[in-house]
Tab-separated table of N, CA and C in Angstrom:
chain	number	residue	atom	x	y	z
W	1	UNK	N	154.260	88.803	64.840
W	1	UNK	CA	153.250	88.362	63.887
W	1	UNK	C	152.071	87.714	64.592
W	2	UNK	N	152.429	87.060	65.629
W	2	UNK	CA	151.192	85.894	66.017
W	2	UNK	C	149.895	87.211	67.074
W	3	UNK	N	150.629	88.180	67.264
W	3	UNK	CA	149.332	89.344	67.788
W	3	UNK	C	148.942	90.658	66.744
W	4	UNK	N	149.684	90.559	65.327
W	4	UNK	CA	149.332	91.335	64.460
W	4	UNK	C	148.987	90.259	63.180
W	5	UNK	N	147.987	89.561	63.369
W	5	UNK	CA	148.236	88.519	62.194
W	5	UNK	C	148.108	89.651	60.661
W	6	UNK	N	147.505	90.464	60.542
W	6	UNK	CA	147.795	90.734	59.401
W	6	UNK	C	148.531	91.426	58.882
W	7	UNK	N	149.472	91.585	59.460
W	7	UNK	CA	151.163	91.826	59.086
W	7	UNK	C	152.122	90.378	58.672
W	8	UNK	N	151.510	89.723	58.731
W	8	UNK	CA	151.431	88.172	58.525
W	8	UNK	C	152.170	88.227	56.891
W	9	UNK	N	150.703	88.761	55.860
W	9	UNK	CA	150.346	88.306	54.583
W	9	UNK	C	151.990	89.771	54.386
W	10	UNK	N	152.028	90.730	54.537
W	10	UNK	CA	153.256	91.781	54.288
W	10	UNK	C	154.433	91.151	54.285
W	11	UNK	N	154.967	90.361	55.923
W	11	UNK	CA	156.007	89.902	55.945
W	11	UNK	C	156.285	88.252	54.851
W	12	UNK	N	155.648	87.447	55.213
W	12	UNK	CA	155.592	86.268	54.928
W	12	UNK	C	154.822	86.342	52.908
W	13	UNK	N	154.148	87.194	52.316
W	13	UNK	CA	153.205	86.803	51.176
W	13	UNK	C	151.977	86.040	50.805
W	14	UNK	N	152.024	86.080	49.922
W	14	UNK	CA	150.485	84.808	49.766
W	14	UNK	C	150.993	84.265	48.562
W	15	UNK	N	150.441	82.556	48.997
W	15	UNK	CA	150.245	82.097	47.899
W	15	UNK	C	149.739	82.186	46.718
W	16	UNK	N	149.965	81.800	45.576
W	16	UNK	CA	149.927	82.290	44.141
W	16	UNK	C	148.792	80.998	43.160
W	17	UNK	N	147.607	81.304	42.985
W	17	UNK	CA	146.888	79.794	42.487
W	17	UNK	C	147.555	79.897	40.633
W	18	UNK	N	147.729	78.678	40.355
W	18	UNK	CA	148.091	78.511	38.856
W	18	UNK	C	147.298	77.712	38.232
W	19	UNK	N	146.638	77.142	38.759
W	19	UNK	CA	145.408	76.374	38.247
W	19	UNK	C	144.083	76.056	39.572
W	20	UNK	N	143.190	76.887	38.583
W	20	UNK	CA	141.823	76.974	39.407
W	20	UNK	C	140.528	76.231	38.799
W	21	UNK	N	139.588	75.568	39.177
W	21	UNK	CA	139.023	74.558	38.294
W	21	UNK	C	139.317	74.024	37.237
W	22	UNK	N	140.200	73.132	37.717
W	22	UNK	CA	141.569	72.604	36.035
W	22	UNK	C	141.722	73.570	35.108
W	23	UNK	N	141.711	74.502	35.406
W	23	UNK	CA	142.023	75.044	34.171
W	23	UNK	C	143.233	76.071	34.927
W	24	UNK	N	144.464	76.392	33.878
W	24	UNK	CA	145.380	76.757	33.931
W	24	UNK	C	145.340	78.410	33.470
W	25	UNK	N	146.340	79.072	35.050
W	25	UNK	CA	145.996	80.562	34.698
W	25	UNK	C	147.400	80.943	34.116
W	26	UNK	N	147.366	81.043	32.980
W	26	UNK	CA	149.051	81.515	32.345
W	26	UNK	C	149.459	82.711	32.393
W	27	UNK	N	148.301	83.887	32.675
W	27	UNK	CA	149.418	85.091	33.209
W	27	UNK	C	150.091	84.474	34.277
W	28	UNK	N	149.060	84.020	35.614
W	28	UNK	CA	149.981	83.733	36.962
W	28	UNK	C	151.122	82.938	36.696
W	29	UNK	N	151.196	82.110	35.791
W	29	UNK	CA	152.344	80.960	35.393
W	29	UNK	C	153.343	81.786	35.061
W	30	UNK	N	153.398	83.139	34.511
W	30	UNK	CA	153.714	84.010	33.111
W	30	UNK	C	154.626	84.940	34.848
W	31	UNK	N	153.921	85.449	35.516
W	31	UNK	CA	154.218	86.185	36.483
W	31	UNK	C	154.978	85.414	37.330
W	32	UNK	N	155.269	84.066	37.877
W	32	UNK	CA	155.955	83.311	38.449
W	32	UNK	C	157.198	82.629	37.719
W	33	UNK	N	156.959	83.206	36.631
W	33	UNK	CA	158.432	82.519	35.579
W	33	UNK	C	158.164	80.713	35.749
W	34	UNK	N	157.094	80.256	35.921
W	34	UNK	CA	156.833	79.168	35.424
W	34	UNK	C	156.192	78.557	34.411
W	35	UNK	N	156.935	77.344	33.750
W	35	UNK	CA	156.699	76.766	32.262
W	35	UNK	C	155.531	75.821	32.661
W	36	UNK	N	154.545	75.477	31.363
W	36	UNK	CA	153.776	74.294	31.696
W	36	UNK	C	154.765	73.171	31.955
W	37	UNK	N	155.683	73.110	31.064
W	37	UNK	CA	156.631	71.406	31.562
W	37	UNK	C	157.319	71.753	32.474
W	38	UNK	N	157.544	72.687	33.142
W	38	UNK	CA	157.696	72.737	34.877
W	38	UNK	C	156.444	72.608	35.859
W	39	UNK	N	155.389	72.920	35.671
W	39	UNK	CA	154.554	72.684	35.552
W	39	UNK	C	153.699	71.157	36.332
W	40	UNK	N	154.028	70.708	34.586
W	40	UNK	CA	153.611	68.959	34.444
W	40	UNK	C	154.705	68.083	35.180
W	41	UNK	N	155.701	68.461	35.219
W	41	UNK	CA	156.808	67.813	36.090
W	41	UNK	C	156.396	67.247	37.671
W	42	UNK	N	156.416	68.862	38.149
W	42	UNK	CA	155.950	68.500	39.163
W	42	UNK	C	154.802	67.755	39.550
W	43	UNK	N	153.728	68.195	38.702
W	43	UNK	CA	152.735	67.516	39.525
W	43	UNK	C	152.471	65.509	39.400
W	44	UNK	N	153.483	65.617	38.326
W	44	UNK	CA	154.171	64.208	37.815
W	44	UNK	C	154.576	63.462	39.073
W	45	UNK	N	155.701	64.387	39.608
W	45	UNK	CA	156.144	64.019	41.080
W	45	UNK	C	155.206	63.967	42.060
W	46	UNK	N	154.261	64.308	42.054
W	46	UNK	CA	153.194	64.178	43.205
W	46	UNK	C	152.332	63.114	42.873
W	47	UNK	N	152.235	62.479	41.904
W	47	UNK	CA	151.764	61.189	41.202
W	47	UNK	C	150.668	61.909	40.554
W	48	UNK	N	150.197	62.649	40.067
W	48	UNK	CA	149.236	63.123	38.848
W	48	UNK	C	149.866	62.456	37.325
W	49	UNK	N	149.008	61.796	37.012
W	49	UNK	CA	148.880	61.523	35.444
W	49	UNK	C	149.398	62.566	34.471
W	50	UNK	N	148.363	63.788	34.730
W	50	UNK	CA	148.916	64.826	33.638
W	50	UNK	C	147.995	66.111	34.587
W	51	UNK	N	147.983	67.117	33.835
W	51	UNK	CA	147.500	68.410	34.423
W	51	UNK	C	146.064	67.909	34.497
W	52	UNK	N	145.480	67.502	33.556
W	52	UNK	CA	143.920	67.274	33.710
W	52	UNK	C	143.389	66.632	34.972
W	53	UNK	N	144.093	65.949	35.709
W	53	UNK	CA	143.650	65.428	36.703
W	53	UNK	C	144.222	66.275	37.910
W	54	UNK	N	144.131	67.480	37.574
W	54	UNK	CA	144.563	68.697	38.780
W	54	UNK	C	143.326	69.588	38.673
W	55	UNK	N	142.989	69.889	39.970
W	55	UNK	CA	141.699	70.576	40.335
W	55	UNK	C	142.459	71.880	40.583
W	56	UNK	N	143.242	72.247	41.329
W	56	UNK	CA	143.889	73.190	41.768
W	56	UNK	C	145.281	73.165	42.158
W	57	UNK	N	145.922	73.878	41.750
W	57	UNK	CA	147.388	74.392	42.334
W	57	UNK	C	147.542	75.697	42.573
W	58	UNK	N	148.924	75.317	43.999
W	58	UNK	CA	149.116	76.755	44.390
W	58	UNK	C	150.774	76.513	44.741
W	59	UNK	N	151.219	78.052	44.022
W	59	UNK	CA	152.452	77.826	44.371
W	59	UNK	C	152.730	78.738	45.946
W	60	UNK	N	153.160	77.947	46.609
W	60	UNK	CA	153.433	78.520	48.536
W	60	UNK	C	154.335	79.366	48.153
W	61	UNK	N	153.847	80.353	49.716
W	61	UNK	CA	155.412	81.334	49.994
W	61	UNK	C	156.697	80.786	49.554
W	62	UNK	N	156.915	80.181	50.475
W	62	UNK	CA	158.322	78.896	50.650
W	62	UNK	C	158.638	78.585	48.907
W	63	UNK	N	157.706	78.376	48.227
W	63	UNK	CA	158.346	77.750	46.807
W	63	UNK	C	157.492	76.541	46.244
W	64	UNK	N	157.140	75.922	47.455
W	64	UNK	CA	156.498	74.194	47.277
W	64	UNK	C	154.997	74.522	46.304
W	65	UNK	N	154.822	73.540	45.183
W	65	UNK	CA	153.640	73.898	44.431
W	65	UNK	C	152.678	72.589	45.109
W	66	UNK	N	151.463	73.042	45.606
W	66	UNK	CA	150.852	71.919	45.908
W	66	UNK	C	149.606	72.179	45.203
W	67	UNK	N	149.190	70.385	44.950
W	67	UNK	CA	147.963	70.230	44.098
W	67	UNK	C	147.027	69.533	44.552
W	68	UNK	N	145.902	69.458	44.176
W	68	UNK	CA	144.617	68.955	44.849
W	68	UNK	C	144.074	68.492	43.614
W	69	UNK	N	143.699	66.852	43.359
W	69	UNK	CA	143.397	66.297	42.431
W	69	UNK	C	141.834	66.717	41.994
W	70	UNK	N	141.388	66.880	40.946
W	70	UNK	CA	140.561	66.859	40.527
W	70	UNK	C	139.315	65.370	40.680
W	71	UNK	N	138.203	65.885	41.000
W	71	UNK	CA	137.304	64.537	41.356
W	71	UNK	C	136.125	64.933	39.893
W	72	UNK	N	135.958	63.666	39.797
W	72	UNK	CA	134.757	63.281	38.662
W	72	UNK	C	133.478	63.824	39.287
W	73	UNK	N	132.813	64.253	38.196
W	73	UNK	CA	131.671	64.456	38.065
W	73	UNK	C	131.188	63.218	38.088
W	74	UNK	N	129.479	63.700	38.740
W	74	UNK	CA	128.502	62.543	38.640
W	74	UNK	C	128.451	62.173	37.226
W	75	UNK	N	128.254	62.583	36.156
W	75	UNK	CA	127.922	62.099	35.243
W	75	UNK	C	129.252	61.364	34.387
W	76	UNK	N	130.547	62.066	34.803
W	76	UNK	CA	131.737	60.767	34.479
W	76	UNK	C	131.518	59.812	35.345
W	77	UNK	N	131.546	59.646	36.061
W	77	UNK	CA	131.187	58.554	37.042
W	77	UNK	C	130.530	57.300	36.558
W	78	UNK	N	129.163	57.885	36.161
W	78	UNK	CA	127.834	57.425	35.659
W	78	UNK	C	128.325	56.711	33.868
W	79	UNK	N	129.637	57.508	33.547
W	79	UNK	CA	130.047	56.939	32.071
W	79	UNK	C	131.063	55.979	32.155
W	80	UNK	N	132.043	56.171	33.227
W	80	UNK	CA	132.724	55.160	33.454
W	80	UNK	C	132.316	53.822	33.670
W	81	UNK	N	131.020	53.686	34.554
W	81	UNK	CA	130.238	52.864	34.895
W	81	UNK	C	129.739	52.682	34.202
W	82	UNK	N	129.342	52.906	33.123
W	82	UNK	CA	128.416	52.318	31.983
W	82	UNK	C	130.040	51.837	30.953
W	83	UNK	N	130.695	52.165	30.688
W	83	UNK	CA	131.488	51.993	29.759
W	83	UNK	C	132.433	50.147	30.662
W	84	UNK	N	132.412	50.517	31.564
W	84	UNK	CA	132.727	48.993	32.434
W	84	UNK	C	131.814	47.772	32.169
W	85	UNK	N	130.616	48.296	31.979
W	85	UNK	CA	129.634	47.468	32.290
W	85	UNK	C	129.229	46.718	30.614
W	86	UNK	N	129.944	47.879	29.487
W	86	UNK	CA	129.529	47.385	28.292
W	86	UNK	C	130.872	46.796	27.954
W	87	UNK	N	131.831	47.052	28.592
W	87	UNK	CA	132.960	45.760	28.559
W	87	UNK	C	132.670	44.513	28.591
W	88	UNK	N	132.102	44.223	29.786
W	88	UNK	CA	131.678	43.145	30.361
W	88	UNK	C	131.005	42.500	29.450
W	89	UNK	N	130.461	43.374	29.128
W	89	UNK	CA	129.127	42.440	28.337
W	89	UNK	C	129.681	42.186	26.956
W	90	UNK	N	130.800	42.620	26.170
W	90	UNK	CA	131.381	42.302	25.117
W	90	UNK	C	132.203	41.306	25.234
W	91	UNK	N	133.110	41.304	26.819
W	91	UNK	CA	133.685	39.997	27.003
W	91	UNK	C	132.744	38.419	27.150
W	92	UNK	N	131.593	38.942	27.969
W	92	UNK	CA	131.028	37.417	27.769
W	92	UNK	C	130.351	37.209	26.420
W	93	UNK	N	129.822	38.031	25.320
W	93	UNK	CA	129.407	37.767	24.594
W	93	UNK	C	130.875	36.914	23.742
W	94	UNK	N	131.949	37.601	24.045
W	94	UNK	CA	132.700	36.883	23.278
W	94	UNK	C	133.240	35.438	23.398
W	95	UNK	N	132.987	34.998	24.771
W	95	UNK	CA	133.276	34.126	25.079
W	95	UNK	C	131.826	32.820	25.009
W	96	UNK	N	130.885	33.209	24.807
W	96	UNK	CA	129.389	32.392	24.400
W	96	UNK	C	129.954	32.405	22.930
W	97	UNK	N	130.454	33.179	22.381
W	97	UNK	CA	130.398	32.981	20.979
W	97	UNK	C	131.551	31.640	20.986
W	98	UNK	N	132.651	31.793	21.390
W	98	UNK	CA	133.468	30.447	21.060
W	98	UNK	C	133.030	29.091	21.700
W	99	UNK	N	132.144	29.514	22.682
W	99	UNK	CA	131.649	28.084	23.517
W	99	UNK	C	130.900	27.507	22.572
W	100	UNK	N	129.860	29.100	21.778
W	100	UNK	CA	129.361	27.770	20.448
W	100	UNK	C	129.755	27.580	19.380
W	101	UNK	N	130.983	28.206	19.157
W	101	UNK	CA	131.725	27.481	17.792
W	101	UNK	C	131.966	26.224	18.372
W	102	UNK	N	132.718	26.013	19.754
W	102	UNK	CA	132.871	24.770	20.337
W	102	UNK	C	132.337	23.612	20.082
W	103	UNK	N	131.022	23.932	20.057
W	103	UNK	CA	130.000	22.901	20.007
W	103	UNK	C	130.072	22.272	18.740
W	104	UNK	N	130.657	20.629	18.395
W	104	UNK	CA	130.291	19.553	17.524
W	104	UNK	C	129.504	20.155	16.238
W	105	UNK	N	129.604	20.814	15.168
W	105	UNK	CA	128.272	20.772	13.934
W	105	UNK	C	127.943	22.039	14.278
W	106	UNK	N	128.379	23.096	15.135
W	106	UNK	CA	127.220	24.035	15.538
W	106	UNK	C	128.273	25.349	14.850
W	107	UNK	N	128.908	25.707	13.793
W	107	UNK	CA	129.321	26.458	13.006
W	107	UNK	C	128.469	27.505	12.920
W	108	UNK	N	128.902	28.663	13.639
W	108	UNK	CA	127.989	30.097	12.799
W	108	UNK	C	128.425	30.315	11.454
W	109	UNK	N	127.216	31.304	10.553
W	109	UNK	CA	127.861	31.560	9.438
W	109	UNK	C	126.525	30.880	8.642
């Protein structure tokens, strides 16, 4: 093999992708006799949340399914960061609000 490499892909096979830009290819799943909750299992075991946070999988010659997490877009990014930031600002507003109920006579309402 190592002076005919492409007798390589004949003897040995190729890997099989089951999910290609998060999104899930179910013939290939369908052709590998694999279930989504076989699936979600695994990539469970690899510490993924759920499928959505899978960019790609491939199931190897050998058997092993490996995954490559999915990365945020600039503009999730840009929402996460705004959605942090309007936390923030609901927590201190909430907390000015009891500092001035606090205050002696100073009753909103």
């Amino acid at each position: 093999l190592y002076s005919h490499p492409s007798l390589e892909k004949i003897v040995e096979g190729e890997s099989d992708c089951l999910i290609s830009s998060g999104k899930i290819l179910h013939d290939n799943l369908k052709r590998e006799t694999i279930t989504i909750a076989e699936l979600e299992l695994a990539a469970r075991r690899q510490g993924f949340g759920s499928l959505e946070d899978v960019e790609t999988c491939r199931l190897e010659v050998g058997g092993a399914l490996t995954f490559v997490a999915r990365r945020p877009t600039e503009t999730e990014e840009r929402h996460r960061e705004l959605l942090a930031r309007l936390d923030a600002l609901a927590t201190a507003q909430a907390r000015l609000g009891e500092r001035l109920d606090a205050l002696p006579g100073a009753g909103r309402g």
